[in-house]
CSV table of C-alpha atoms in Angstrom, one decimal:
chain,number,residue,atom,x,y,z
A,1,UNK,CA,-95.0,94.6,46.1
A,2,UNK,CA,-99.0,95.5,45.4
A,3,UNK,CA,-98.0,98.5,42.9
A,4,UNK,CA,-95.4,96.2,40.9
A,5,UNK,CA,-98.4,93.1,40.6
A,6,UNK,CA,-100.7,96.2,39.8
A,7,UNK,CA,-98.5,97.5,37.4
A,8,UNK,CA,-97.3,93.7,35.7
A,9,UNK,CA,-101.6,93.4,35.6
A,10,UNK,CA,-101.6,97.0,33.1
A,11,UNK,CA,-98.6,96.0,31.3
A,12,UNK,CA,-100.7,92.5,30.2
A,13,UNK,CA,-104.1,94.3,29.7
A,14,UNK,CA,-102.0,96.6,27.0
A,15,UNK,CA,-100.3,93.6,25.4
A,16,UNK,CA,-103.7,91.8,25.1
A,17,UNK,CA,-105.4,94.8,23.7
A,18,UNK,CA,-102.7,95.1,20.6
A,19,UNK,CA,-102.9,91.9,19.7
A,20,UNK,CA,-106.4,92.3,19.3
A,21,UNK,CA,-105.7,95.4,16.6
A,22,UNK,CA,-102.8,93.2,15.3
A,23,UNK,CA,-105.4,90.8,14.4
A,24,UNK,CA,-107.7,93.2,12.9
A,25,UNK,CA,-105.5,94.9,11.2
A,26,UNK,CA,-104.1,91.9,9.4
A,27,UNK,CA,-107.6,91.1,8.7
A,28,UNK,CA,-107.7,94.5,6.4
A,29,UNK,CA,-105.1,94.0,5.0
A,30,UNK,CA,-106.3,90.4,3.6
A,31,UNK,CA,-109.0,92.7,2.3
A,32,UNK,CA,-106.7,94.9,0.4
A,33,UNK,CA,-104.8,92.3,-1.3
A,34,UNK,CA,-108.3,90.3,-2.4
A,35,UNK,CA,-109.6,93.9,-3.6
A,36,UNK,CA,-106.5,94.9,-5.7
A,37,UNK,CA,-106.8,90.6,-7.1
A,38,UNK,CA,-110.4,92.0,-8.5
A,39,UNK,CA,-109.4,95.3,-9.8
A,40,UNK,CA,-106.6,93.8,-11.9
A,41,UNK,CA,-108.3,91.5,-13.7
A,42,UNK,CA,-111.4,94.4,-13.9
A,43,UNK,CA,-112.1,97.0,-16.8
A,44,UNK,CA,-113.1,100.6,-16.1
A,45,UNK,CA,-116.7,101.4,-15.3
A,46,UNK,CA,-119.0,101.6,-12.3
A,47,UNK,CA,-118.1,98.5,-10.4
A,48,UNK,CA,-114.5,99.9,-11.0
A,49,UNK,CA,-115.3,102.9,-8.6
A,50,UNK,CA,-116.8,100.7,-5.9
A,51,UNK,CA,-114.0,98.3,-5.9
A,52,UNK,CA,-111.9,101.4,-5.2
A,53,UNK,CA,-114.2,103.1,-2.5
A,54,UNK,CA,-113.7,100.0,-0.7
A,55,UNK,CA,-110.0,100.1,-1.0
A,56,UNK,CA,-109.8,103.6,0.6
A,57,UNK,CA,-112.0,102.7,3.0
A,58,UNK,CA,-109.6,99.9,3.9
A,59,UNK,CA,-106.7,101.6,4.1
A,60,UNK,CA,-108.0,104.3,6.4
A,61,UNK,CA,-109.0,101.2,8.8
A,62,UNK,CA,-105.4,99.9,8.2
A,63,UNK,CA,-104.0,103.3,9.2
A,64,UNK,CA,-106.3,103.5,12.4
A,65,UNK,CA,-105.6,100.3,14.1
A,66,UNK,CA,-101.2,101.4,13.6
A,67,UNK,CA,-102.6,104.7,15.1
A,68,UNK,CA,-104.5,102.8,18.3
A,69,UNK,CA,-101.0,100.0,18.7
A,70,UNK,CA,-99.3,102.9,18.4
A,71,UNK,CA,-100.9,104.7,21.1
A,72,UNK,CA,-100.8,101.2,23.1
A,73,UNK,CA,-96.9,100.6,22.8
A,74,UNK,CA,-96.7,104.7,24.2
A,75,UNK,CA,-98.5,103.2,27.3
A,76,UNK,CA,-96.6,100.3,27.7
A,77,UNK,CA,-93.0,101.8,27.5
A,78,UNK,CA,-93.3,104.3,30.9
A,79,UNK,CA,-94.9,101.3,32.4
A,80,UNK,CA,-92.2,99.1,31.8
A,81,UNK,CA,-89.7,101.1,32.8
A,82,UNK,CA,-91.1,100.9,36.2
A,83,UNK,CA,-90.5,97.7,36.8
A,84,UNK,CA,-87.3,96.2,39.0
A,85,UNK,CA,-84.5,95.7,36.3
A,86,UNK,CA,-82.9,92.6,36.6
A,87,UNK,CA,-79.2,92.9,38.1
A,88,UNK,CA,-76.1,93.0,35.8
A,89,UNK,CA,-74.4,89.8,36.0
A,90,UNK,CA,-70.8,90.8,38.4
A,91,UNK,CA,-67.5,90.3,36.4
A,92,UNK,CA,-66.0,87.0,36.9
A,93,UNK,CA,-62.9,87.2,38.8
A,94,UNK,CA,-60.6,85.0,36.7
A,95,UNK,CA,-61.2,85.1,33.0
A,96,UNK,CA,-60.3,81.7,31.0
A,97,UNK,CA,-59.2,83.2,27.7
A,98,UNK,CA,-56.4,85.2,29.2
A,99,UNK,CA,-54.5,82.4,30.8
A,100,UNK,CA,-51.8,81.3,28.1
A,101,UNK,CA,-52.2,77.5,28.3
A,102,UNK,CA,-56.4,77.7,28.4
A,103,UNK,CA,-56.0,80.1,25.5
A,104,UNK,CA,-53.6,77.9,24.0
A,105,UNK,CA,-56.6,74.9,24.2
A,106,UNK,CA,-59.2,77.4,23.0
A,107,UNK,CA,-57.3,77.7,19.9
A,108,UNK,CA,-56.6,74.5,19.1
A,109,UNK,CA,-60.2,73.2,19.2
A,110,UNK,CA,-62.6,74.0,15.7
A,111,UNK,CA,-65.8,74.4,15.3
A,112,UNK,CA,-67.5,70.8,13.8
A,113,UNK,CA,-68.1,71.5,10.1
A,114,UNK,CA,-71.7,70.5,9.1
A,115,UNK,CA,-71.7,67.2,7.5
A,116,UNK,CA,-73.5,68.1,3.8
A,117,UNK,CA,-74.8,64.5,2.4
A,118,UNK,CA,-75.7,63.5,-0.9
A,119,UNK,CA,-78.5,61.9,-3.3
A,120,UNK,CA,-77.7,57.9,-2.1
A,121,UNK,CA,-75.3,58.3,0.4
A,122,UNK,CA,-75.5,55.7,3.1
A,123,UNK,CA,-76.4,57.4,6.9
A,124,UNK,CA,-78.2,57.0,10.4
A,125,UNK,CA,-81.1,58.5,10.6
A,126,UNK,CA,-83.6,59.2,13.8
A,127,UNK,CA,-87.1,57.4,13.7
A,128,UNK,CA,-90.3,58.5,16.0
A,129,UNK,CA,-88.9,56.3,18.6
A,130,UNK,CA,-85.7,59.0,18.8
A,131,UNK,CA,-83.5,55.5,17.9
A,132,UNK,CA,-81.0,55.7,15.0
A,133,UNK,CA,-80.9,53.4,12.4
A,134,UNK,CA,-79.4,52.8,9.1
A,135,UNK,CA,-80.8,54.7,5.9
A,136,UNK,CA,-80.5,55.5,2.3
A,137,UNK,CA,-80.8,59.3,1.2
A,138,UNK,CA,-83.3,59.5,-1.5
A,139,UNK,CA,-83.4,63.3,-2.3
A,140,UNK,CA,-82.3,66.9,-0.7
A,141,UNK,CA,-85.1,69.2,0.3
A,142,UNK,CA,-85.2,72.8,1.6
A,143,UNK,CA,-82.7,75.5,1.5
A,144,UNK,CA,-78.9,75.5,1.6
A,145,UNK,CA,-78.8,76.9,4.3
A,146,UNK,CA,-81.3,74.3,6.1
A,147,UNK,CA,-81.6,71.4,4.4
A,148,UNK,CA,-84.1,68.5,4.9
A,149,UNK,CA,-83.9,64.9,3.5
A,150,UNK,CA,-85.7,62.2,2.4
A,151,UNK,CA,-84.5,59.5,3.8
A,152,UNK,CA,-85.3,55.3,3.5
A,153,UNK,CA,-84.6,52.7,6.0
A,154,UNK,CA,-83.2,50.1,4.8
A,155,UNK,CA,-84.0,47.3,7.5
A,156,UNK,CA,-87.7,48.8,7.8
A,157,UNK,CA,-88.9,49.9,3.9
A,158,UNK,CA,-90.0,52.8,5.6
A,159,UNK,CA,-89.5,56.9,4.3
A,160,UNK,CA,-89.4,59.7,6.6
A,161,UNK,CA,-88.1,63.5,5.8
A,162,UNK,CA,-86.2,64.6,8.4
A,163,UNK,CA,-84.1,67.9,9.7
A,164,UNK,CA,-80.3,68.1,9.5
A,165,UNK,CA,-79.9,67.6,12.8
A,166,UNK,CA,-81.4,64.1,12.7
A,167,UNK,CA,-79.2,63.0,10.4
A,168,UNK,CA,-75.7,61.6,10.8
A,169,UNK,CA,-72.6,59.3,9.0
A,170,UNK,CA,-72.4,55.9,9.7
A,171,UNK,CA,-69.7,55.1,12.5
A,172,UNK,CA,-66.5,54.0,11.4
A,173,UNK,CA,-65.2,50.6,11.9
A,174,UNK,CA,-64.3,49.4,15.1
A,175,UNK,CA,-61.8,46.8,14.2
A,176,UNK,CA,-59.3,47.2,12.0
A,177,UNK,CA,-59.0,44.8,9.0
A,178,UNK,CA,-56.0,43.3,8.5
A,179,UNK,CA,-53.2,43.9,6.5
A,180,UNK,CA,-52.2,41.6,3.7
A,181,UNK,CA,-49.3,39.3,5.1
A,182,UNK,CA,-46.3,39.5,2.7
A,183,UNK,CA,-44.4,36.1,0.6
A,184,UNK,CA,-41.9,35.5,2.2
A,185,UNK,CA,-38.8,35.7,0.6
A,186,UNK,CA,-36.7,32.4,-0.2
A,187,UNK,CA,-33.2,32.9,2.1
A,188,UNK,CA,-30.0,31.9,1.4
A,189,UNK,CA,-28.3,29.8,3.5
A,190,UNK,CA,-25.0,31.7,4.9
A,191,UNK,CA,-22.6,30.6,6.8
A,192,UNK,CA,-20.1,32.7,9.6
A,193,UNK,CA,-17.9,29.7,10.7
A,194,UNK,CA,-16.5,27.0,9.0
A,195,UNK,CA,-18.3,24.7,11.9
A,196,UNK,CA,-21.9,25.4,10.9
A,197,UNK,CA,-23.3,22.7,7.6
A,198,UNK,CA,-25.3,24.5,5.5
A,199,UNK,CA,-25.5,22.1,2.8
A,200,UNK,CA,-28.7,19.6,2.4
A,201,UNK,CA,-29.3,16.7,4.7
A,202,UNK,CA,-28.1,13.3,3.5
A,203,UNK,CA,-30.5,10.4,3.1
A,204,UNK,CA,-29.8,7.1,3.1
A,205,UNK,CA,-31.8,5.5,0.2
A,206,UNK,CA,-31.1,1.9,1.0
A,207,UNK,CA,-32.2,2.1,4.9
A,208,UNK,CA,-36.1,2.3,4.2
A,209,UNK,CA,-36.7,-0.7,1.5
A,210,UNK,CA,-34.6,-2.5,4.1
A,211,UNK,CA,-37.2,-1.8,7.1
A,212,UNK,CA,-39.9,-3.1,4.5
A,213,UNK,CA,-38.3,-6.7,3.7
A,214,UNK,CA,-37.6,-7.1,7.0
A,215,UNK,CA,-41.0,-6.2,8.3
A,216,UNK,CA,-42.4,-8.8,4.9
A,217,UNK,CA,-40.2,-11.5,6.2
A,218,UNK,CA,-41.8,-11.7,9.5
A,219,UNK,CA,-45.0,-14.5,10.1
A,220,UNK,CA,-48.3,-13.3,9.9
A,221,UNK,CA,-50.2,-14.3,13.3
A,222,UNK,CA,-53.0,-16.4,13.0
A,223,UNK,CA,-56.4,-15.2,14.6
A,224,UNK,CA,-57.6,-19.2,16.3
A,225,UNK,CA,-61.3,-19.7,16.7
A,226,UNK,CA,-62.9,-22.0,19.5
A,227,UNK,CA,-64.1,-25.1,18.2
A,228,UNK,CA,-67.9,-26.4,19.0
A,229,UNK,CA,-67.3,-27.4,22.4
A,230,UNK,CA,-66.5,-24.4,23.8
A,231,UNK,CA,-68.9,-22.5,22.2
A,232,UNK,CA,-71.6,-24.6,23.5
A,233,UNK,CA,-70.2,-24.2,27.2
A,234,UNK,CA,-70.0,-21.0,27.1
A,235,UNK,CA,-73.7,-21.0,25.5
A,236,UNK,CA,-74.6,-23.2,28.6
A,237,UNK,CA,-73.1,-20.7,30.9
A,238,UNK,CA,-75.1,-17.8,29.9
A,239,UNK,CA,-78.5,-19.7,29.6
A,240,UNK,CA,-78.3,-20.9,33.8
A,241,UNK,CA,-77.3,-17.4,34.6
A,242,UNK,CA,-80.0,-15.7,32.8
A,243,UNK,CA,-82.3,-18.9,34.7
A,244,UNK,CA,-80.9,-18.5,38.2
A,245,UNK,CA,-80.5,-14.5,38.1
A,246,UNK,CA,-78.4,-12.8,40.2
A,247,UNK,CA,-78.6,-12.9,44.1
A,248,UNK,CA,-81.6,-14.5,46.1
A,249,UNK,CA,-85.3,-13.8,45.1
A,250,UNK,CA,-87.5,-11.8,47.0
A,251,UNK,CA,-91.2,-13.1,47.4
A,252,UNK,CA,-93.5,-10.4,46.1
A,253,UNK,CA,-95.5,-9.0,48.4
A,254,UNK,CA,-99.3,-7.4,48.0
A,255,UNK,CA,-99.3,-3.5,47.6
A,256,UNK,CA,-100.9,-2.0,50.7
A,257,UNK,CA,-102.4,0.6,48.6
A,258,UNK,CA,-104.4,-1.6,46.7
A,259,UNK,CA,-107.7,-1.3,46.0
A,260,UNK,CA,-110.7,-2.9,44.8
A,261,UNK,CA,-112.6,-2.8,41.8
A,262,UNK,CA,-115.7,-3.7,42.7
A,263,UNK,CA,-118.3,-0.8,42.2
A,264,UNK,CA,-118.3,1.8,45.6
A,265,UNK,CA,-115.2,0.5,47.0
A,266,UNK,CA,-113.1,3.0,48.4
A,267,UNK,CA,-110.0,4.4,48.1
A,268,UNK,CA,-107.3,4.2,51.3
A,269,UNK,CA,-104.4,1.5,52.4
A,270,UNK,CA,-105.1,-1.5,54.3
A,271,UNK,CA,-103.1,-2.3,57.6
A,272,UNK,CA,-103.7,0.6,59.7
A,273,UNK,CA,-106.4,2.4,61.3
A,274,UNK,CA,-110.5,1.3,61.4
A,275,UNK,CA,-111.4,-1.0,58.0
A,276,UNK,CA,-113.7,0.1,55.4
A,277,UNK,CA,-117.3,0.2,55.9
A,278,UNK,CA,-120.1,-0.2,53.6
A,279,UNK,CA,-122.2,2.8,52.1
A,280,UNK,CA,-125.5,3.4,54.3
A,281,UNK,CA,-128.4,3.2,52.1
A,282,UNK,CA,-131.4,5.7,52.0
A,283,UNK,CA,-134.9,4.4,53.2
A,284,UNK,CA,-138.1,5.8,54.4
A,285,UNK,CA,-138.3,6.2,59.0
A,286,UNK,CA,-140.7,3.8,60.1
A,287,UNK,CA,-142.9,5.7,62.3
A,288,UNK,CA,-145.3,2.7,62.9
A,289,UNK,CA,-142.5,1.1,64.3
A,290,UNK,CA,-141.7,3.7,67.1
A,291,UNK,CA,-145.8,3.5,67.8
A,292,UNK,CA,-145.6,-0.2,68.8
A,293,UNK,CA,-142.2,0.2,70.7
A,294,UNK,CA,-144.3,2.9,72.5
A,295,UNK,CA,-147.2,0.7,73.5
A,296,UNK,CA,-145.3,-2.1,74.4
A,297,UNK,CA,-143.2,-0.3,77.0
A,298,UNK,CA,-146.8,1.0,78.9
A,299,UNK,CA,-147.9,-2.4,79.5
């Protein structure tokens, strides 16, 4: 257990130390590219010569940090290989795709073909808030292959570019609409047995204005109104009740929870318990007082 944490402690030391030359190396190679930038756009002469000194010297510093990784990644292979390898996954006993009616299902089902979306098609698209809500496309960006849009929300005014993968149709709709009901066609009557009328109903056209003179010839009831005297007794009537009032009158009794007005009264009910007493006033202790008592009560 100590030589494989002693060896998993080399194997990091070597990765550390080629990234290090990775990065270096990278770095002179930045170099390169700026130098050959300068000797494009450079005539011949001196500074010429200078520019390409520093090239070569560039490239040989290139070419020794791939010799030192090199050198790193022939240390790091042996020590690799000592390490426990991880065990091969056993067979599975039972394999799905060779039973007929699995096989059968396995078949049947597609892959889902990406949905591609066009300049103004209506879609959901996913916020900062990992919600979906409804948007506009507003342009395509990226590659074919990976696309990006541009998206608006309508409800919000807000644009936001987002991945495929955050993008989606709108659902479909959930209830059918309904289908346009059909004019009814105008039937025939038909007839199977000689028992069954199919002809038109017959009206009688004298029976109605018939009802109507005999409902004109009856005698309008008159509406009779009460003469004076019984309006003024039934005026009379409602005048002593409103006087008299129904049932026998209580005498009104004093609230026990009245108070006075006056200025320091108290608050409290009256009928029950000690009565209220009056506000002690403040005054000065008459010593001289006491003194007297005092010398009356020696003699």
């Amino acid at each position: 257990m100590t030589d494989i944490k002693a060896i998993k402690d080399q194997i990091w030391y070597i990765k550390r130390d080629i990234q290090n030359e990775e990065k270096k190396r990278d770095e002179w190679a930045t170099t390169i590219s700026g130098i050959d930038a300068e000797l494009g756009g450079m005539g011949p002469g001196e500074d010429r010569e200078q520019w390409e000194a520093m090239r070569s010297e560039a490239e040989q510093a290139v070419t020794a940090h791939n010799a030192t990784i090199a050198g790193y990644q022939a240390q790091l292979a042996p020590l690799e290989a000592q390490l426990p390898q991880a065990p091969t996954p056993a067979a599975p006993k039972f394999d799905p795709e060779k039973h007929p009616l699995l096989r059968k299902a396995m078949e049947k089902q597609e892959p889902d073909k990406p949905v591609v979306f066009t300049t103004g098609d209506m879609c959901e698209a996913q916020w900062t808030d990992r919600s979906w809500y409804k948007a506009k496309i507003q342009s395509i960006l990226g590659s074919a292959s990976a696309p990006k849009y541009l998206v608006r929300f309508i409800e919000y005014d807000d644009t936001l570019t987002v991945d495929s993968d955050r993008v989606r149709p709108l659902p479909s709709k959930r209830k059918r609409e309904p289908e346009p009901a059909a004019a009814p066609s105008p039937t025939t009557p038909t007839t199977s047995t000689p028992h069954v009328i199919s002809g038109p109903a017959s009206v009688n056209p004298n029976a109605q204005p018939a009802k109507a003179t005999a409902a004109l010839d009856e005698p309008k009831r008159v509406n009779r109104v009460p003469n004076k005297g019984q309006l003024k007794k039934s005026v009379g009537n409602w005048k002593d009740f409103q006087s008299k009032g129904v049932g026998k009158k209580i005498a009104k009794k004093e609230s026990m929870f009245r108070t006075s007005t006056n200025f320091g009264s108290r608050v409290g009910f009256t009928g029950s318990g000690k009565g209220m007493t009056e506000t002690h006033k403040r005054q000065r202790y008459d010593h001289k007082k006491d003194a007297d008592e005092d010398d009356e009560a020696k003699y």
